[in-house]
Amino acid sequence: MTTANRQPEVTGVLSWFPLDLPLTQRVIALFVSKWIIGALRPLVQLKVPDLLSDGPRSAEEIAEATGTNADALFRVLRCTAAAGLLVEDSDGKFGLTPVAAGLGEGAPGGVRDMFLFASDPMMWRPYEDVLHTVRTGEPKFDQEFGMAFFDYLKQNPDSNTTFNRAMLQNRYPGSDRVLDSHDFSRYPRIADVGGGKGQFLAEVLKRHPGCTGVLCDQPQVVAEAAEVFEQAGVSDRVALAPTDFFESITPGCDAYLIKHTLHNWDDEKAAAILTRVREAIGDNPDARLFVIDMLLTEHGKWDIGKLVDVEMLIILGGRERDREEWNRIARAAGFEPSNDPAAGDLVLLEFRPV
Ligand SMILES: C[S@@+](CC[C@H](N)C(=O)[O-])C[C@H]1O[C@@H](n2cnc3c(N)ncnc32)[C@H](O)[C@@H]1O
């Protein structure tokens, strides 16, 4: 029986930690997240998972290969191994676990770029004073950097690259489930609004050889998309549409997908984007809007979306939404819901124009 089972009062994230702490001290278990991420980030920056792909190595060997301080490196390796992300053998050599292998450069299905983005200083610094956000309702990011998140990316090409590379790995199992469970073949021309470098649209087109696609995103993002479509073998079926989605969206498509994008914005701005989609649909009653985003569960239920929501609040001023909230912004833009997926995960919400 686990500690968590012996203490049924402990729910959510705290129940995942095996520390046998009294309940009044149990929040301490959360501190380890900072220590582990702090130890893991330099290892990923130094490409230690790649160095270990040929087999375990000692801290001294890794320090020599990476030009780092052997004692400091040993201690972050040991911490990372104690957390179960590396293996430390009886000779003191460190080897990969499957989790650490997923942090190697180009690891199939890996999340190195996602990890480097999520642990980047631009994503940490706003967390130093979340009280500002709680007092004002404003994203701390804007106060910290003097501008909104996407404006910051526009002005900082390295950060823009970090973000866009991370989005290429924005493939939760939920994304694959959505791809596998929806037949888009009855929509000959499919737009992906805020589609990044085309990562989701490329998968849709691969699965639906009769469809063509339009990638609508900011000019500096769309400019980097060609490679993604080439790799997927669908370049001949895609048009690139650099745009500001608050201004206009390519008209005349049969389906408009918008994935992991409306949650970046408050209700007013999300409804403005959907209004541009509605204008693009015009008087075609058969066209559909597909929102692919979290659907929050009711009060009191565990839901990872309720945690992601705080990141949206602090960094972007956006939000995750429940069914009523999605319906409200969709109706404001001229859409009616036409499906009813279960809440608690990434879902595909279908809307028809009215
Ligand atoms: C969180 S990413 C999601 C990317 C992609 N849909 C995915 O799921 O991986 C949000 C996208 O919105 C785009 N975006 C932000 N502001 C925009 C604007 N004003 N016009 C067009 N696209 C914008 C960003 O460039 C980014 O690619």
Short mmCIF file of C-alpha atoms and ligand atoms in Angstrom, two decimals, residues 150 154 160 163-164 167-168 170 192-197 199-200 216-218 220-221 243-246 258-261 263-265, ligand 1:
data_model
loop_
_atom_site.label_atom_id
_atom_site.label_comp_id
_atom_site.label_asym_id
_atom_site.label_seq_id
_atom_site.Cartn_x
_atom_site.Cartn_y
_atom_site.Cartn_z
CA PHE A 150 3.94 37.21 -28.69
CA LYS A 154 8.66 38.97 -32.43
CA ASN A 160 10.96 32.93 -31.08
CA PHE A 163 9.11 28.69 -28.77
CA ASN A 164 8.48 27.50 -32.32
CA MET A 167 5.59 23.81 -30.50
CA LEU A 168 6.83 21.21 -33.01
CA ASN A 170 3.39 19.98 -28.89
CA ASP A 192 -5.04 25.66 -39.53
CA VAL A 193 -5.35 29.02 -37.78
CA GLY A 194 -2.37 29.78 -35.52
CA GLY A 195 -0.98 26.52 -36.86
CA GLY A 196 2.64 27.32 -35.97
CA LYS A 197 5.10 25.76 -38.38
CA GLN A 199 3.02 20.53 -37.28
CA PHE A 200 -0.65 19.57 -36.85
CA CYS A 216 -2.42 30.74 -41.23
CA ASP A 217 0.08 32.14 -38.74
CA GLN A 218 2.34 35.14 -38.26
CA GLN A 220 7.91 35.04 -39.18
CA VAL A 221 6.42 31.67 -38.13
CA THR A 243 -1.39 36.87 -41.46
CA ASP A 244 -2.41 38.58 -38.26
CA PHE A 245 -5.45 36.54 -37.23
CA PHE A 246 -6.99 39.58 -35.56
CA ILE A 258 -7.52 26.17 -34.30
CA LYS A 259 -5.40 24.16 -31.88
CA HIS A 260 -3.77 25.19 -28.60
CA THR A 261 -4.22 28.80 -29.64
CA HIS A 263 -6.30 29.36 -24.75
CA ASN A 264 -3.54 31.96 -25.23
CA TRP A 265 -6.14 34.75 -25.22
C1 LIG B 1 0.57 27.99 -28.65
S1 LIG B 1 0.94 28.16 -30.35
C2 LIG B 1 0.06 26.81 -31.06
C3 LIG B 1 0.66 26.34 -32.31
C4 LIG B 1 -0.02 25.13 -32.94
N1 LIG B 1 -1.42 25.36 -33.25
C5 LIG B 1 0.14 23.90 -32.08
O1 LIG B 1 -0.86 23.42 -31.52
O2 LIG B 1 1.25 23.40 -31.94
C6 LIG B 1 -0.03 29.60 -30.83
C7 LIG B 1 0.21 30.08 -32.24
O3 LIG B 1 -0.53 31.32 -32.43
C8 LIG B 1 0.24 32.13 -33.31
N2 LIG B 1 -0.16 33.54 -33.20
C9 LIG B 1 -0.04 34.33 -32.12
N3 LIG B 1 -0.50 35.58 -32.41
C10 LIG B 1 -0.90 35.54 -33.71
C11 LIG B 1 -1.47 36.51 -34.58
N4 LIG B 1 -1.73 37.76 -34.16
N5 LIG B 1 -1.78 36.14 -35.85
C12 LIG B 1 -1.55 34.86 -36.26
N6 LIG B 1 -1.02 33.89 -35.48
C13 LIG B 1 -0.69 34.23 -34.21
C14 LIG B 1 1.66 31.90 -32.83
O4 LIG B 1 2.61 32.30 -33.79
C15 LIG B 1 1.67 30.41 -32.54
O5 LIG B 1 2.10 29.66 -33.65
#
